[in-house]
PDB file of N, CA and C in Angstrom:
ATOM      1  N   UNK A 240     -10.914 277.677 220.204  1.00  0.00           N
ATOM      2  CA  UNK A 240      -9.636 279.027 220.712  1.00  0.00           C
ATOM      3  C   UNK A 240     -10.505 279.898 220.126  1.00  0.00           C
ATOM      4  N   UNK A 241     -11.020 280.796 221.077  1.00  0.00           N
ATOM      5  CA  UNK A 241     -11.593 282.210 220.338  1.00  0.00           C
ATOM      6  C   UNK A 241     -10.974 283.003 219.285  1.00  0.00           C
ATOM      7  N   UNK A 242     -12.105 283.163 218.496  1.00  0.00           N
ATOM      8  CA  UNK A 242     -11.475 284.617 216.994  1.00  0.00           C
ATOM      9  C   UNK A 242     -10.750 285.676 217.763  1.00  0.00           C
ATOM     10  N   UNK A 243     -10.607 285.856 218.891  1.00  0.00           N
ATOM     11  CA  UNK A 243      -9.654 287.253 219.650  1.00  0.00           C
ATOM     12  C   UNK A 243      -8.415 286.509 219.833  1.00  0.00           C
ATOM     13  N   UNK A 244      -8.422 285.557 220.399  1.00  0.00           N
ATOM     14  CA  UNK A 244      -7.322 284.769 220.507  1.00  0.00           C
ATOM     15  C   UNK A 244      -6.060 284.467 219.324  1.00  0.00           C
ATOM     16  N   UNK A 245      -7.019 284.257 218.251  1.00  0.00           N
ATOM     17  CA  UNK A 245      -6.305 283.838 217.158  1.00  0.00           C
ATOM     18  C   UNK A 245      -5.470 284.821 216.427  1.00  0.00           C
ATOM     19  N   UNK A 246      -6.787 286.436 216.413  1.00  0.00           N
ATOM     20  CA  UNK A 246      -6.007 287.561 216.274  1.00  0.00           C
ATOM     21  C   UNK A 246      -4.882 287.628 217.139  1.00  0.00           C
ATOM     22  N   UNK A 247      -4.874 287.969 218.093  1.00  0.00           N
ATOM     23  CA  UNK A 247      -3.772 288.371 218.598  1.00  0.00           C
ATOM     24  C   UNK A 247      -2.437 287.552 218.206  1.00  0.00           C
ATOM     25  N   UNK A 248      -2.944 286.299 218.168  1.00  0.00           N
ATOM     26  CA  UNK A 248      -1.589 285.412 218.142  1.00  0.00           C
ATOM     27  C   UNK A 248      -0.971 285.710 216.231  1.00  0.00           C
ATOM     28  N   UNK A 249      -1.809 285.896 215.161  1.00  0.00           N
ATOM     29  CA  UNK A 249      -1.140 286.265 214.382  1.00  0.00           C
ATOM     30  C   UNK A 249      -0.413 287.493 214.725  1.00  0.00           C
ATOM     31  N   UNK A 250      -0.754 288.917 215.094  1.00  0.00           N
ATOM     32  CA  UNK A 250       0.037 290.013 215.240  1.00  0.00           C
ATOM     33  C   UNK A 250       1.443 289.042 215.870  1.00  0.00           C
ATOM     34  N   UNK A 251       1.042 288.826 217.128  1.00  0.00           N
ATOM     35  CA  UNK A 251       2.650 288.358 218.156  1.00  0.00           C
ATOM     36  C   UNK A 251       3.672 287.521 216.860  1.00  0.00           C
ATOM     37  N   UNK A 252       3.156 286.689 215.828  1.00  0.00           N
ATOM     38  CA  UNK A 252       4.302 286.896 215.353  1.00  0.00           C
ATOM     39  C   UNK A 252       5.507 287.777 214.610  1.00  0.00           C
ATOM     40  N   UNK A 253       4.745 288.509 214.413  1.00  0.00           N
ATOM     41  CA  UNK A 253       5.474 289.895 213.799  1.00  0.00           C
ATOM     42  C   UNK A 253       5.940 290.564 214.882  1.00  0.00           C
ATOM     43  N   UNK A 254       6.480 290.211 215.957  1.00  0.00           N
ATOM     44  CA  UNK A 254       6.191 290.822 217.241  1.00  0.00           C
ATOM     45  C   UNK A 254       8.151 290.940 217.102  1.00  0.00           C
ATOM     46  N   UNK A 255       9.121 291.733 217.793  1.00  0.00           N
ATOM     47  CA  UNK A 255      10.274 291.648 218.101  1.00  0.00           C
ATOM     48  C   UNK A 255      10.471 290.119 219.017  1.00  0.00           C
ATOM     49  N   UNK A 256      11.757 289.387 219.092  1.00  0.00           N
ATOM     50  CA  UNK A 256      11.750 287.918 219.860  1.00  0.00           C
ATOM     51  C   UNK A 256      11.582 288.622 220.835  1.00  0.00           C
ATOM     52  N   UNK A 257      12.014 289.414 221.693  1.00  0.00           N
ATOM     53  CA  UNK A 257      12.486 289.796 223.161  1.00  0.00           C
ATOM     54  C   UNK A 257      10.669 289.945 223.610  1.00  0.00           C
ATOM     55  N   UNK A 258       9.877 290.459 222.680  1.00  0.00           N
ATOM     56  CA  UNK A 258       8.457 290.810 223.240  1.00  0.00           C
ATOM     57  C   UNK A 258       7.901 289.550 223.515  1.00  0.00           C
ATOM     58  N   UNK A 259       8.367 288.591 222.037  1.00  0.00           N
ATOM     59  CA  UNK A 259       7.856 286.968 222.257  1.00  0.00           C
ATOM     60  C   UNK A 259       7.839 286.365 223.503  1.00  0.00           C
ATOM     61  N   UNK A 260       9.244 286.325 224.225  1.00  0.00           N
ATOM     62  CA  UNK A 260       9.262 286.055 224.930  1.00  0.00           C
ATOM     63  C   UNK A 260       9.089 286.490 226.085  1.00  0.00           C
ATOM     64  N   UNK A 261       8.728 287.961 226.387  1.00  0.00           N
ATOM     65  CA  UNK A 261       7.899 288.224 227.412  1.00  0.00           C
ATOM     66  C   UNK A 261       6.589 287.870 227.873  1.00  0.00           C
ATOM     67  N   UNK A 262       5.690 287.718 226.046  1.00  0.00           N
ATOM     68  CA  UNK A 262       5.078 287.244 226.527  1.00  0.00           C
ATOM     69  C   UNK A 262       4.880 285.518 226.720  1.00  0.00           C
ATOM     70  N   UNK A 263       5.907 284.706 226.516  1.00  0.00           N
ATOM     71  CA  UNK A 263       5.728 283.477 226.911  1.00  0.00           C
ATOM     72  C   UNK A 263       5.799 283.438 228.150  1.00  0.00           C
ATOM     73  N   UNK A 264       6.922 284.148 229.059  1.00  0.00           N
ATOM     74  CA  UNK A 264       7.121 283.888 230.667  1.00  0.00           C
ATOM     75  C   UNK A 264       5.456 284.359 230.928  1.00  0.00           C
ATOM     76  N   UNK A 265       4.765 285.275 230.206  1.00  0.00           N
ATOM     77  CA  UNK A 265       3.771 285.180 231.239  1.00  0.00           C
ATOM     78  C   UNK A 265       2.628 284.056 230.939  1.00  0.00           C
ATOM     79  N   UNK A 266       2.656 283.753 229.614  1.00  0.00           N
ATOM     80  CA  UNK A 266       1.876 282.417 229.563  1.00  0.00           C
ATOM     81  C   UNK A 266       2.262 281.404 230.144  1.00  0.00           C
ATOM     82  N   UNK A 267       3.653 280.692 230.564  1.00  0.00           N
ATOM     83  CA  UNK A 267       4.165 279.825 231.076  1.00  0.00           C
ATOM     84  C   UNK A 267       3.489 280.260 232.922  1.00  0.00           C
ATOM     85  N   UNK A 268       3.562 281.604 233.738  1.00  0.00           N
ATOM     86  CA  UNK A 268       3.056 281.688 234.459  1.00  0.00           C
ATOM     87  C   UNK A 268       1.268 281.550 234.999  1.00  0.00           C
ATOM     88  N   UNK A 269       0.661 282.181 233.947  1.00  0.00           N
ATOM     89  CA  UNK A 269      -0.775 281.391 233.667  1.00  0.00           C
ATOM     90  C   UNK A 269      -0.749 279.985 233.651  1.00  0.00           C
ATOM     91  N   UNK A 270      -0.591 279.116 232.944  1.00  0.00           N
ATOM     92  CA  UNK A 270      -0.087 278.132 232.715  1.00  0.00           C
ATOM     93  C   UNK A 270      -0.287 277.233 233.832  1.00  0.00           C
ATOM     94  N   UNK A 271       0.898 277.760 234.661  1.00  0.00           N
ATOM     95  CA  UNK A 271       1.244 277.294 236.300  1.00  0.00           C
ATOM     96  C   UNK A 271       0.288 277.727 236.905  1.00  0.00           C
ATOM     97  N   UNK A 272      -0.208 278.246 237.089  1.00  0.00           N
ATOM     98  CA  UNK A 272      -1.350 278.695 237.877  1.00  0.00           C
ATOM     99  C   UNK A 272      -2.434 278.121 237.715  1.00  0.00           C
ATOM    100  N   UNK A 273      -3.113 277.945 236.335  1.00  0.00           N
ATOM    101  CA  UNK A 273      -4.035 276.836 236.205  1.00  0.00           C
ATOM    102  C   UNK A 273      -4.077 274.957 236.270  1.00  0.00           C
ATOM    103  N   UNK A 274      -2.174 275.136 236.387  1.00  0.00           N
ATOM    104  CA  UNK A 274      -2.615 273.502 236.623  1.00  0.00           C
ATOM    105  C   UNK A 274      -1.943 273.257 237.871  1.00  0.00           C
ATOM    106  N   UNK A 275      -1.078 273.980 238.512  1.00  0.00           N
ATOM    107  CA  UNK A 275       0.337 273.941 239.456  1.00  0.00           C
ATOM    108  C   UNK A 275       1.538 273.517 239.356  1.00  0.00           C
ATOM    109  N   UNK A 276       1.374 273.118 237.934  1.00  0.00           N
ATOM    110  CA  UNK A 276       2.663 272.969 237.799  1.00  0.00           C
ATOM    111  C   UNK A 276       3.266 273.660 236.911  1.00  0.00           C
ATOM    112  N   UNK A 277       5.023 274.439 237.117  1.00  0.00           N
ATOM    113  CA  UNK A 277       5.517 275.939 236.380  1.00  0.00           C
ATOM    114  C   UNK A 277       7.049 275.450 236.269  1.00  0.00           C
ATOM    115  N   UNK A 278       6.609 274.836 234.607  1.00  0.00           N
ATOM    116  CA  UNK A 278       7.780 274.993 233.443  1.00  0.00           C
ATOM    117  C   UNK A 278       8.974 275.621 233.366  1.00  0.00           C
ATOM    118  N   UNK A 279      10.252 275.814 233.911  1.00  0.00           N
ATOM    119  CA  UNK A 279      10.969 276.381 234.072  1.00  0.00           C
ATOM    120  C   UNK A 279      11.593 276.653 232.519  1.00  0.00           C
ATOM    121  N   UNK A 280      12.093 278.298 231.805  1.00  0.00           N
ATOM    122  CA  UNK A 280      12.803 278.322 230.773  1.00  0.00           C
ATOM    123  C   UNK A 280      13.713 278.008 231.206  1.00  0.00           C
ATOM    124  N   UNK A 281      14.498 277.907 229.381  1.00  0.00           N
ATOM    125  CA  UNK A 281      16.004 277.047 229.680  1.00  0.00           C
ATOM    126  C   UNK A 281      16.852 278.558 230.368  1.00  0.00           C
ATOM    127  N   UNK A 282      16.252 279.494 230.251  1.00  0.00           N
ATOM    128  CA  UNK A 282      17.014 280.470 230.645  1.00  0.00           C
ATOM    129  C   UNK A 282      17.037 280.525 232.021  1.00  0.00           C
ATOM    130  N   UNK A 283      15.996 279.933 232.553  1.00  0.00           N
ATOM    131  CA  UNK A 283      15.460 279.993 234.189  1.00  0.00           C
ATOM    132  C   UNK A 283      16.725 278.165 234.918  1.00  0.00           C
ATOM    133  N   UNK A 284      17.101 277.705 233.928  1.00  0.00           N
ATOM    134  CA  UNK A 284      17.893 276.285 234.024  1.00  0.00           C
ATOM    135  C   UNK A 284      19.284 276.855 234.314  1.00  0.00           C
ATOM    136  N   UNK A 285      19.406 277.934 233.154  1.00  0.00           N
ATOM    137  CA  UNK A 285      20.667 277.883 232.959  1.00  0.00           C
ATOM    138  C   UNK A 285      21.306 278.616 234.918  1.00  0.00           C
ATOM    139  N   UNK A 286      19.959 279.406 235.129  1.00  0.00           N
ATOM    140  CA  UNK A 286      20.720 280.398 236.186  1.00  0.00           C
ATOM    141  C   UNK A 286      20.543 279.256 237.407  1.00  0.00           C
ATOM    142  N   UNK A 287      19.812 278.750 237.793  1.00  0.00           N
ATOM    143  CA  UNK A 287      19.832 277.569 238.615  1.00  0.00           C
ATOM    144  C   UNK A 287      21.043 276.904 238.437  1.00  0.00           C
ATOM    145  N   UNK A 288      21.783 276.217 237.292  1.00  0.00           N
ATOM    146  CA  UNK A 288      22.913 275.456 237.538  1.00  0.00           C
ATOM    147  C   UNK A 288      23.971 276.378 237.827  1.00  0.00           C
ATOM    148  N   UNK A 289      24.166 277.901 237.360  1.00  0.00           N
ATOM    149  CA  UNK A 289      25.692 278.703 237.693  1.00  0.00           C
ATOM    150  C   UNK A 289      25.111 278.552 239.014  1.00  0.00           C
ATOM    151  N   UNK A 290      24.000 278.877 239.687  1.00  0.00           N
ATOM    152  CA  UNK A 290      24.259 279.282 240.920  1.00  0.00           C
ATOM    153  C   UNK A 290      23.842 277.615 241.732  1.00  0.00           C
ATOM    154  N   UNK A 291      24.311 276.901 241.250  1.00  0.00           N
ATOM    155  CA  UNK A 291      24.696 275.381 242.376  1.00  0.00           C
ATOM    156  C   UNK A 291      25.772 275.353 241.768  1.00  0.00           C
ATOM    157  N   UNK A 292      26.565 276.117 241.170  1.00  0.00           N
ATOM    158  CA  UNK A 292      28.147 275.925 241.007  1.00  0.00           C
ATOM    159  C   UNK A 292      28.864 276.641 242.224  1.00  0.00           C
ATOM    160  N   UNK A 293      28.136 277.349 242.526  1.00  0.00           N
ATOM    161  CA  UNK A 293      28.679 278.808 243.561  1.00  0.00           C
ATOM    162  C   UNK A 293      28.836 278.231 244.775  1.00  0.00           C
ATOM    163  N   UNK A 294      29.257 278.927 245.553  1.00  0.00           N
ATOM    164  CA  UNK A 294      29.805 278.161 247.265  1.00  0.00           C
ATOM    165  C   UNK A 294      28.755 278.518 247.689  1.00  0.00           C
ATOM    166  N   UNK A 295      28.311 277.893 249.143  1.00  0.00           N
ATOM    167  CA  UNK A 295      27.431 278.358 249.626  1.00  0.00           C
ATOM    168  C   UNK A 295      27.727 278.155 251.167  1.00  0.00           C
ATOM    169  N   UNK A 296      27.122 278.614 252.268  1.00  0.00           N
ATOM    170  CA  UNK A 296      27.643 278.900 253.495  1.00  0.00           C
ATOM    171  C   UNK A 296      26.904 277.520 254.113  1.00  0.00           C
ATOM    172  N   UNK A 297      27.814 276.863 254.933  1.00  0.00           N
ATOM    173  CA  UNK A 297      27.549 275.713 255.773  1.00  0.00           C
ATOM    174  C   UNK A 297      26.119 275.933 256.652  1.00  0.00           C
ATOM    175  N   UNK A 298      25.575 275.111 257.439  1.00  0.00           N
ATOM    176  CA  UNK A 298      24.682 274.782 258.210  1.00  0.00           C
ATOM    177  C   UNK A 298      25.205 275.930 259.200  1.00  0.00           C
ATOM    178  N   UNK A 299      26.883 275.603 259.906  1.00  0.00           N
ATOM    179  CA  UNK A 299      26.879 275.722 261.074  1.00  0.00           C
ATOM    180  C   UNK A 299      27.518 277.723 260.571  1.00  0.00           C
ATOM    181  N   UNK A 300      27.988 277.815 259.509  1.00  0.00           N
ATOM    182  CA  UNK A 300      28.244 279.451 259.196  1.00  0.00           C
ATOM    183  C   UNK A 300      26.820 280.047 258.968  1.00  0.00           C
ATOM    184  N   UNK A 301      25.708 279.422 258.837  1.00  0.00           N
ATOM    185  CA  UNK A 301      24.656 280.119 259.202  1.00  0.00           C
ATOM    186  C   UNK A 301      24.019 280.894 260.637  1.00  0.00           C
ATOM    187  N   UNK A 302      24.031 279.132 261.175  1.00  0.00           N
ATOM    188  CA  UNK A 302      23.886 279.202 262.611  1.00  0.00           C
ATOM    189  C   UNK A 302      24.572 280.116 262.932  1.00  0.00           C
ATOM    190  N   UNK A 303      26.048 280.400 263.219  1.00  0.00           N
ATOM    191  CA  UNK A 303      26.857 281.471 263.597  1.00  0.00           C
ATOM    192  C   UNK A 303      26.302 282.812 263.464  1.00  0.00           C
ATOM    193  N   UNK A 304      25.796 282.923 262.222  1.00  0.00           N
ATOM    194  CA  UNK A 304      25.422 284.093 261.587  1.00  0.00           C
ATOM    195  C   UNK A 304      24.143 284.757 262.566  1.00  0.00           C
ATOM    196  N   UNK A 305      22.877 284.191 262.688  1.00  0.00           N
ATOM    197  CA  UNK A 305      21.915 284.011 263.200  1.00  0.00           C
ATOM    198  C   UNK A 305      21.976 284.626 264.697  1.00  0.00           C
ATOM    199  N   UNK A 306      23.243 283.686 265.314  1.00  0.00           N
ATOM    200  CA  UNK A 306      23.741 284.161 266.729  1.00  0.00           C
ATOM    201  C   UNK A 306      24.075 285.292 266.500  1.00  0.00           C
ATOM    202  N   UNK A 307      25.261 285.911 265.916  1.00  0.00           N
ATOM    203  CA  UNK A 307      25.821 286.917 265.880  1.00  0.00           C
ATOM    204  C   UNK A 307      24.981 287.945 265.783  1.00  0.00           C
ATOM    205  N   UNK A 308      24.369 288.059 265.526  1.00  0.00           N
ATOM    206  CA  UNK A 308      23.042 288.731 265.575  1.00  0.00           C
ATOM    207  C   UNK A 308      21.626 288.805 266.176  1.00  0.00           C
ATOM    208  N   UNK A 309      21.870 288.132 266.914  1.00  0.00           N
ATOM    209  CA  UNK A 309      20.871 287.909 267.849  1.00  0.00           C
ATOM    210  C   UNK A 309      19.155 287.244 267.704  1.00  0.00           C
ATOM    211  N   UNK A 310      19.631 286.115 266.318  1.00  0.00           N
ATOM    212  CA  UNK A 310      18.700 285.708 266.265  1.00  0.00           C
ATOM    213  C   UNK A 310      18.230 283.986 266.218  1.00  0.00           C
ATOM    214  N   UNK A 311      18.931 283.768 266.628  1.00  0.00           N
ATOM    215  CA  UNK A 311      19.373 282.470 267.036  1.00  0.00           C
ATOM    216  C   UNK A 311      19.480 281.956 268.707  1.00  0.00           C
TER     217      UNK A 311
END
């Protein structure tokens, strides 16, 4: 690890938790770009789980919507 990276990591340990979380999100995005794999955070997993509990439009409803608006 470079000296500059080590120095900033020491400083990060003293940041408020919300700033550390923001940095962690940016680091996940960089890692995903480098590896092609994005690992969801716990917050993202929770949002997805909540969304899956909600109601979704059926395929027929979606087709009818597009037809009503002249796009199907």
